[in-house]
Amino acid sequence: MRPSLIKFLKIAIPLGLGVFLIWYSYNQFTPDQLSEIKTHFSNANYYFVILAVSLSIISHVFRAYRWSFMLQPMGYNPKLLNNFMAISIAYLMNIFIPKSGEISRAVVLSKYEQVPFEKGFGTIISERVVDLLFLLGFTLAALFMQFDELFTYLSEIIPVVKIVYAFAGLIVLGLLFLAFLKYSRSAFRQKVMAFVKGLKEGVLSIVKMKKKGMFIIHTFIIWGLYLLSFYTATFALDETSAISTGTLIIAFVVGSFSFAFTNSGFGSYPFFVAGILAVFGIATTVGTAFGWIVWTSNIVSLIIFGGLSLFMLPIYNRVIEE
């Protein structure tokens, strides 16, 4: 398959999925339900939405500061504002081209802070490894806190026997995959092992960091702000303002995964957040309105700060050089 076609599919498939989910969601609602969703939008308390977005932006500042901890051992001390603008541009790029933000961050750092691209990109990969571990930690916490509800929901739509068979099938597939990694000599196996090696190196780079304590503290702050931002947004609608901690965390996790693995959650974020909230008794119309409010407000903020950063980055660096 041609590289140009692969690049096209990486952009087109997530966008197509988002469009399909929007179409599918829209067609599931009656005219009265669509009117109800519009009412939720008009009655939402946007003070809490603005506060939630502000907390999210603050987390980006901490992310920019945390990045310096990874660059300093290599002899680089980038300016905080350059880090922040590089991150803002990365979020903007990810809206349109999945995973392009990591490259743009390294490019910005290389151009304005003279950090070699491969070194800057390496720190970004390491950072992503740590963030993935934190997200998996939230996932395990959510599953532990809401296991009974999730199991009950699944058993109502899927017989228990089939759930057991599914888990057994996953275990068998896992064992076969491990055997494949051990004995295969295919190109795919080499790619998987290279990926695993990269993850290992990323984690080890954190362990070897001089300020790893501060790095971990900042990581907790970043993810704490993410969760606090999501929690604050629930107060925008009366119907979501009293959800339990377990429901809050699992909805946050589902939203985070949809945001991370698609075009910044286009179409998928509202769909999956509404779906998981419905499991815990929140009306789909409410969950859909809530998902779109959270997603839209965050995307607008990312476009504003990303656009301003694209404009201000060369101006700021020209001024400080003079």
Short mmCIF file of C-alpha atoms in Angstrom, two decimals:
data_model
loop_
_atom_site.label_atom_id
_atom_site.label_comp_id
_atom_site.label_asym_id
_atom_site.label_seq_id
_atom_site.Cartn_x
_atom_site.Cartn_y
_atom_site.Cartn_z
CA MET A 1 0.00 0.00 0.00
CA ARG A 2 1.33 3.41 -0.99
CA PRO A 3 2.46 5.75 1.82
CA SER A 4 0.24 8.53 0.44
CA LEU A 5 -2.79 6.24 0.59
CA ILE A 6 -1.93 5.19 4.15
CA LYS A 7 -1.69 8.84 5.20
CA PHE A 8 -5.03 9.57 3.53
CA LEU A 9 -6.72 6.65 5.30
CA LYS A 10 -5.32 7.71 8.67
CA ILE A 11 -7.12 11.02 8.23
CA ALA A 12 -10.21 9.84 6.36
CA ILE A 13 -11.15 6.84 8.52
CA PRO A 14 -11.39 8.72 11.87
CA LEU A 15 -13.24 11.57 10.17
CA GLY A 16 -15.57 9.13 8.45
CA LEU A 17 -16.22 7.36 11.75
CA GLY A 18 -17.02 10.69 13.40
CA VAL A 19 -19.44 11.67 10.63
CA PHE A 20 -21.11 8.25 10.81
CA LEU A 21 -21.55 8.45 14.58
CA ILE A 22 -23.05 11.94 14.31
CA TRP A 23 -25.46 10.70 11.62
CA TYR A 24 -26.26 7.55 13.58
CA SER A 25 -26.90 9.47 16.82
CA TYR A 26 -29.08 12.04 15.06
CA ASN A 27 -31.24 9.35 13.49
CA GLN A 28 -31.81 7.59 16.83
CA PHE A 29 -33.68 10.58 18.23
CA THR A 30 -37.29 11.57 17.66
CA PRO A 31 -38.12 15.22 16.89
CA ASP A 32 -39.18 15.66 20.54
CA GLN A 33 -35.85 14.26 21.76
CA LEU A 34 -33.92 16.56 19.44
CA SER A 35 -35.93 19.47 20.82
CA GLU A 36 -35.05 18.28 24.34
CA ILE A 37 -31.34 18.25 23.47
CA LYS A 38 -31.61 21.83 22.19
CA THR A 39 -33.29 22.79 25.47
CA HIS A 40 -30.41 21.31 27.45
CA PHE A 41 -28.00 23.41 25.37
CA SER A 42 -29.95 26.61 25.97
CA ASN A 43 -30.40 25.94 29.70
CA ALA A 44 -26.81 24.92 30.39
CA ASN A 45 -24.83 26.95 32.89
CA TYR A 46 -21.92 28.11 30.75
CA TYR A 47 -20.14 29.62 33.74
CA PHE A 48 -19.14 26.07 34.69
CA VAL A 49 -18.21 25.32 31.08
CA ILE A 50 -15.85 28.30 30.99
CA LEU A 51 -14.37 27.27 34.36
CA ALA A 52 -13.88 23.71 33.11
CA VAL A 53 -12.08 24.94 29.99
CA SER A 54 -9.91 27.24 32.11
CA LEU A 55 -8.81 24.30 34.24
CA SER A 56 -7.95 22.40 31.08
CA ILE A 57 -5.80 25.28 29.80
CA ILE A 58 -4.01 25.46 33.18
CA SER A 59 -3.18 21.77 32.79
CA HIS A 60 -1.47 22.64 29.50
CA VAL A 61 0.73 25.13 31.36
CA PHE A 62 1.77 22.40 33.79
CA ARG A 63 2.39 20.09 30.83
CA ALA A 64 4.65 22.72 29.27
CA TYR A 65 6.56 23.09 32.54
CA ARG A 66 6.82 19.30 32.98
CA TRP A 67 8.35 19.00 29.53
CA SER A 68 11.36 20.98 30.71
CA PHE A 69 12.21 18.26 33.24
CA MET A 70 12.78 15.86 30.35
CA LEU A 71 14.86 18.28 28.29
CA GLN A 72 17.15 19.65 31.02
CA PRO A 73 19.22 16.43 31.46
CA MET A 74 20.15 16.74 27.77
CA GLY A 75 21.38 20.31 28.31
CA TYR A 76 18.34 22.21 27.00
CA ASN A 77 16.39 24.85 28.89
CA PRO A 78 13.53 25.94 26.64
CA LYS A 79 11.40 28.92 27.53
CA LEU A 80 8.11 28.03 29.18
CA LEU A 81 6.08 30.09 26.72
CA ASN A 82 7.68 28.32 23.76
CA ASN A 83 6.82 24.98 25.34
CA PHE A 84 3.24 26.10 25.92
CA MET A 85 2.79 27.41 22.38
CA ALA A 86 4.33 24.24 20.93
CA ILE A 87 1.83 22.16 22.91
CA SER A 88 -1.07 24.42 21.88
CA ILE A 89 -0.10 24.05 18.22
CA ALA A 90 0.14 20.28 18.70
CA TYR A 91 -3.42 20.11 20.02
CA LEU A 92 -4.59 22.23 17.09
CA MET A 93 -2.87 19.94 14.58
CA ASN A 94 -4.34 16.81 16.16
CA ILE A 95 -7.85 18.11 15.50
CA PHE A 96 -7.28 17.85 11.77
CA ILE A 97 -4.57 15.18 11.40
CA PRO A 98 -4.42 12.46 14.10
CA LYS A 99 -1.05 12.15 15.88
CA SER A 100 0.51 14.97 13.85
CA GLY A 101 0.75 17.09 16.99
CA GLU A 102 3.68 15.11 18.37
CA ILE A 103 5.70 15.87 15.24
CA SER A 104 4.73 19.56 15.22
CA ARG A 105 5.80 19.91 18.88
CA ALA A 106 9.25 18.56 18.09
CA VAL A 107 9.50 20.76 14.99
CA VAL A 108 8.63 23.92 16.98
CA LEU A 109 11.17 23.04 19.66
CA SER A 110 13.82 22.38 17.04
CA LYS A 111 13.22 25.68 15.27
CA TYR A 112 12.93 28.02 18.24
CA GLU A 113 14.95 26.27 20.96
CA GLN A 114 17.54 24.44 18.83
CA VAL A 115 16.61 21.08 20.32
CA PRO A 116 17.37 18.35 17.73
CA PHE A 117 14.14 16.92 16.36
CA GLU A 118 14.88 13.33 17.34
CA LYS A 119 15.65 14.30 20.96
CA GLY A 120 12.55 16.46 21.30
CA PHE A 121 10.39 13.78 19.71
CA GLY A 122 11.87 11.16 22.02
CA THR A 123 10.83 13.13 25.10
CA ILE A 124 7.31 13.48 23.69
CA ILE A 125 7.03 9.71 23.19
CA SER A 126 8.27 9.15 26.75
CA GLU A 127 5.71 11.63 28.01
CA ARG A 128 2.94 9.84 26.13
CA VAL A 129 3.95 6.53 27.70
CA VAL A 130 3.54 8.00 31.18
CA ASP A 131 0.21 9.59 30.28
CA LEU A 132 -1.01 6.26 28.90
CA LEU A 133 -0.08 4.55 32.17
CA PHE A 134 -2.06 7.16 34.11
CA LEU A 135 -5.05 6.71 31.82
CA LEU A 136 -4.87 2.95 32.31
CA GLY A 137 -4.75 3.57 36.06
CA PHE A 138 -7.96 5.60 35.83
CA THR A 139 -9.47 2.82 33.74
CA LEU A 140 -8.71 0.17 36.35
CA ALA A 141 -10.08 2.43 39.10
CA ALA A 142 -13.29 2.99 37.11
CA LEU A 143 -13.75 -0.73 36.44
CA PHE A 144 -13.16 -1.54 40.11
CA MET A 145 -15.62 1.10 41.34
CA GLN A 146 -18.37 0.29 38.85
CA PHE A 147 -17.78 -3.42 38.22
CA ASP A 148 -21.19 -4.57 39.48
CA GLU A 149 -23.10 -2.03 37.37
CA LEU A 150 -21.09 -2.75 34.24
CA PHE A 151 -21.35 -6.51 34.69
CA THR A 152 -25.11 -6.25 35.26
CA TYR A 153 -25.50 -4.10 32.16
CA LEU A 154 -23.45 -6.46 30.00
CA SER A 155 -25.24 -9.55 31.34
CA GLU A 156 -28.60 -7.98 30.44
CA ILE A 157 -27.66 -7.59 26.78
CA ILE A 158 -25.21 -10.51 26.53
CA PRO A 159 -25.73 -13.90 28.26
CA VAL A 160 -23.21 -14.60 31.05
CA VAL A 161 -22.03 -17.73 29.24
CA LYS A 162 -21.09 -15.66 26.19
CA ILE A 163 -19.21 -13.18 28.41
CA VAL A 164 -17.22 -16.08 29.89
CA TYR A 165 -16.54 -17.42 26.39
CA ALA A 166 -15.43 -13.95 25.30
CA PHE A 167 -12.95 -13.66 28.18
CA ALA A 168 -11.68 -17.17 27.47
CA GLY A 169 -11.31 -16.26 23.81
CA LEU A 170 -9.34 -13.15 24.72
CA ILE A 171 -7.00 -15.21 26.90
CA VAL A 172 -6.44 -17.71 24.08
CA LEU A 173 -5.80 -14.91 21.58
CA GLY A 174 -3.37 -13.33 24.05
CA LEU A 175 -1.44 -16.57 24.40
CA LEU A 176 -1.36 -17.05 20.62
CA PHE A 177 -0.12 -13.49 20.20
CA LEU A 178 2.67 -14.04 22.73
CA ALA A 179 3.65 -17.23 20.90
CA PHE A 180 3.65 -15.30 17.64
CA LEU A 181 5.98 -12.67 19.12
CA LYS A 182 8.32 -15.35 20.39
CA TYR A 183 8.61 -17.54 17.31
CA SER A 184 7.67 -15.38 14.32
CA ARG A 185 10.25 -13.62 12.16
CA SER A 186 7.76 -11.51 10.18
CA ALA A 187 8.04 -7.77 9.56
CA PHE A 188 4.92 -7.18 11.67
CA ARG A 189 6.56 -8.90 14.62
CA GLN A 190 9.59 -6.65 14.23
CA LYS A 191 7.36 -3.56 14.29
CA VAL A 192 5.57 -4.74 17.43
CA MET A 193 8.85 -5.48 19.20
CA ALA A 194 10.23 -2.09 18.18
CA PHE A 195 7.12 -0.46 19.63
CA VAL A 196 7.47 -2.41 22.89
CA LYS A 197 11.14 -1.45 23.05
CA GLY A 198 10.21 2.19 22.58
CA LEU A 199 7.71 1.97 25.44
CA LYS A 200 10.36 0.38 27.65
CA GLU A 201 12.90 3.08 26.82
CA GLY A 202 10.31 5.75 27.46
CA VAL A 203 9.56 4.44 30.93
CA LEU A 204 13.27 4.01 31.74
CA SER A 205 13.99 7.58 30.67
CA ILE A 206 11.60 8.75 33.37
CA VAL A 207 13.28 6.54 35.98
CA LYS A 208 16.71 7.97 35.09
CA MET A 209 15.50 11.58 35.21
CA LYS A 210 17.14 13.77 37.87
CA LYS A 211 13.88 15.53 38.72
CA LYS A 212 11.66 12.48 38.38
CA GLY A 213 9.90 13.33 41.65
CA MET A 214 8.82 16.71 40.30
CA PHE A 215 7.90 15.10 36.99
CA ILE A 216 5.59 12.63 38.73
CA ILE A 217 4.06 15.38 40.90
CA HIS A 218 3.34 17.47 37.81
CA THR A 219 1.84 14.45 36.08
CA PHE A 220 -0.55 13.96 39.00
CA ILE A 221 -1.42 17.66 38.83
CA ILE A 222 -2.06 17.48 35.07
CA TRP A 223 -4.37 14.48 35.32
CA GLY A 224 -5.99 15.88 38.45
CA LEU A 225 -6.82 19.04 36.49
CA TYR A 226 -8.18 16.95 33.61
CA LEU A 227 -10.51 15.11 35.97
CA LEU A 228 -11.42 18.31 37.83
CA SER A 229 -12.22 20.00 34.52
CA PHE A 230 -14.56 17.14 33.55
CA TYR A 231 -16.14 17.17 37.03
CA THR A 232 -16.69 20.93 36.85
CA ALA A 233 -18.40 20.55 33.46
CA THR A 234 -20.98 18.17 34.95
CA PHE A 235 -22.45 21.14 36.86
CA ALA A 236 -23.41 22.76 33.57
CA LEU A 237 -26.52 20.54 33.49
CA ASP A 238 -28.71 19.78 36.50
CA GLU A 239 -29.12 16.18 35.36
CA THR A 240 -25.37 15.46 35.43
CA SER A 241 -24.47 17.50 38.50
CA ALA A 242 -25.11 14.66 40.98
CA ILE A 243 -23.46 11.68 39.28
CA SER A 244 -21.41 9.37 41.49
CA THR A 245 -17.63 9.38 41.63
CA GLY A 246 -17.43 6.03 39.89
CA THR A 247 -19.68 7.17 37.05
CA LEU A 248 -17.68 10.38 36.77
CA ILE A 249 -14.37 8.53 36.44
CA ILE A 250 -15.59 5.95 33.93
CA ALA A 251 -17.21 8.65 31.76
CA PHE A 252 -13.96 10.61 31.97
CA VAL A 253 -11.97 7.55 30.90
CA VAL A 254 -14.27 6.76 27.97
CA GLY A 255 -14.11 10.39 26.83
CA SER A 256 -10.32 10.46 27.16
CA PHE A 257 -9.89 7.34 25.03
CA SER A 258 -12.22 8.66 22.33
CA PHE A 259 -10.36 11.99 22.36
CA ALA A 260 -6.92 10.36 22.21
CA PHE A 261 -7.50 7.81 19.47
CA THR A 262 -9.60 9.77 16.96
CA ASN A 263 -9.54 13.27 15.46
CA SER A 264 -9.74 14.79 18.95
CA GLY A 265 -13.01 12.97 19.59
CA PHE A 266 -14.90 14.35 16.57
CA GLY A 267 -18.31 12.66 16.66
CA SER A 268 -17.05 9.88 18.92
CA TYR A 269 -16.69 11.85 22.17
CA PRO A 270 -20.37 12.84 22.55
CA PHE A 271 -21.52 9.43 21.30
CA PHE A 272 -19.47 7.33 23.73
CA VAL A 273 -19.88 9.67 26.71
CA ALA A 274 -23.66 9.62 26.21
CA GLY A 275 -23.55 5.84 25.88
CA ILE A 276 -21.66 5.23 29.11
CA LEU A 277 -23.77 7.75 31.04
CA ALA A 278 -26.89 5.94 29.80
CA VAL A 279 -25.60 2.77 31.46
CA PHE A 280 -25.77 4.59 34.80
CA GLY A 281 -29.23 6.04 34.37
CA ILE A 282 -28.56 9.35 32.63
CA ALA A 283 -30.97 9.95 29.73
CA THR A 284 -29.32 9.68 26.32
CA THR A 285 -30.58 13.14 25.40
CA VAL A 286 -28.88 14.57 28.48
CA GLY A 287 -25.67 12.62 27.89
CA THR A 288 -25.56 13.68 24.25
CA ALA A 289 -26.03 17.36 25.13
CA PHE A 290 -23.40 17.09 27.87
CA GLY A 291 -20.93 15.35 25.55
CA TRP A 292 -21.32 17.97 22.83
CA ILE A 293 -21.03 20.85 25.32
CA VAL A 294 -17.79 19.47 26.79
CA TRP A 295 -16.31 18.53 23.42
CA THR A 296 -17.23 21.74 21.62
CA SER A 297 -15.99 24.02 24.40
CA ASN A 298 -12.65 22.23 24.53
CA ILE A 299 -12.22 22.20 20.77
CA VAL A 300 -13.00 25.93 20.55
CA SER A 301 -10.38 26.65 23.22
CA LEU A 302 -7.80 24.48 21.44
CA ILE A 303 -8.44 26.26 18.14
CA ILE A 304 -8.17 29.70 19.78
CA PHE A 305 -4.97 28.98 21.72
CA GLY A 306 -3.46 26.96 18.87
CA GLY A 307 -4.22 29.69 16.35
CA LEU A 308 -2.85 32.41 18.63
CA SER A 309 0.28 30.35 19.20
CA LEU A 310 0.86 29.94 15.47
CA PHE A 311 0.59 33.70 15.12
CA MET A 312 2.54 34.72 18.23
CA LEU A 313 5.35 32.14 18.19
CA PRO A 314 7.56 33.85 15.55
CA ILE A 315 6.74 37.31 16.91
CA TYR A 316 7.60 36.36 20.49
CA ASN A 317 10.92 34.76 19.53
CA ARG A 318 11.86 37.65 17.26
CA VAL A 319 11.25 40.12 20.08
CA ILE A 320 13.27 38.24 22.71
CA GLU A 321 16.18 37.82 20.27
CA GLU A 322 16.30 41.59 19.77
#
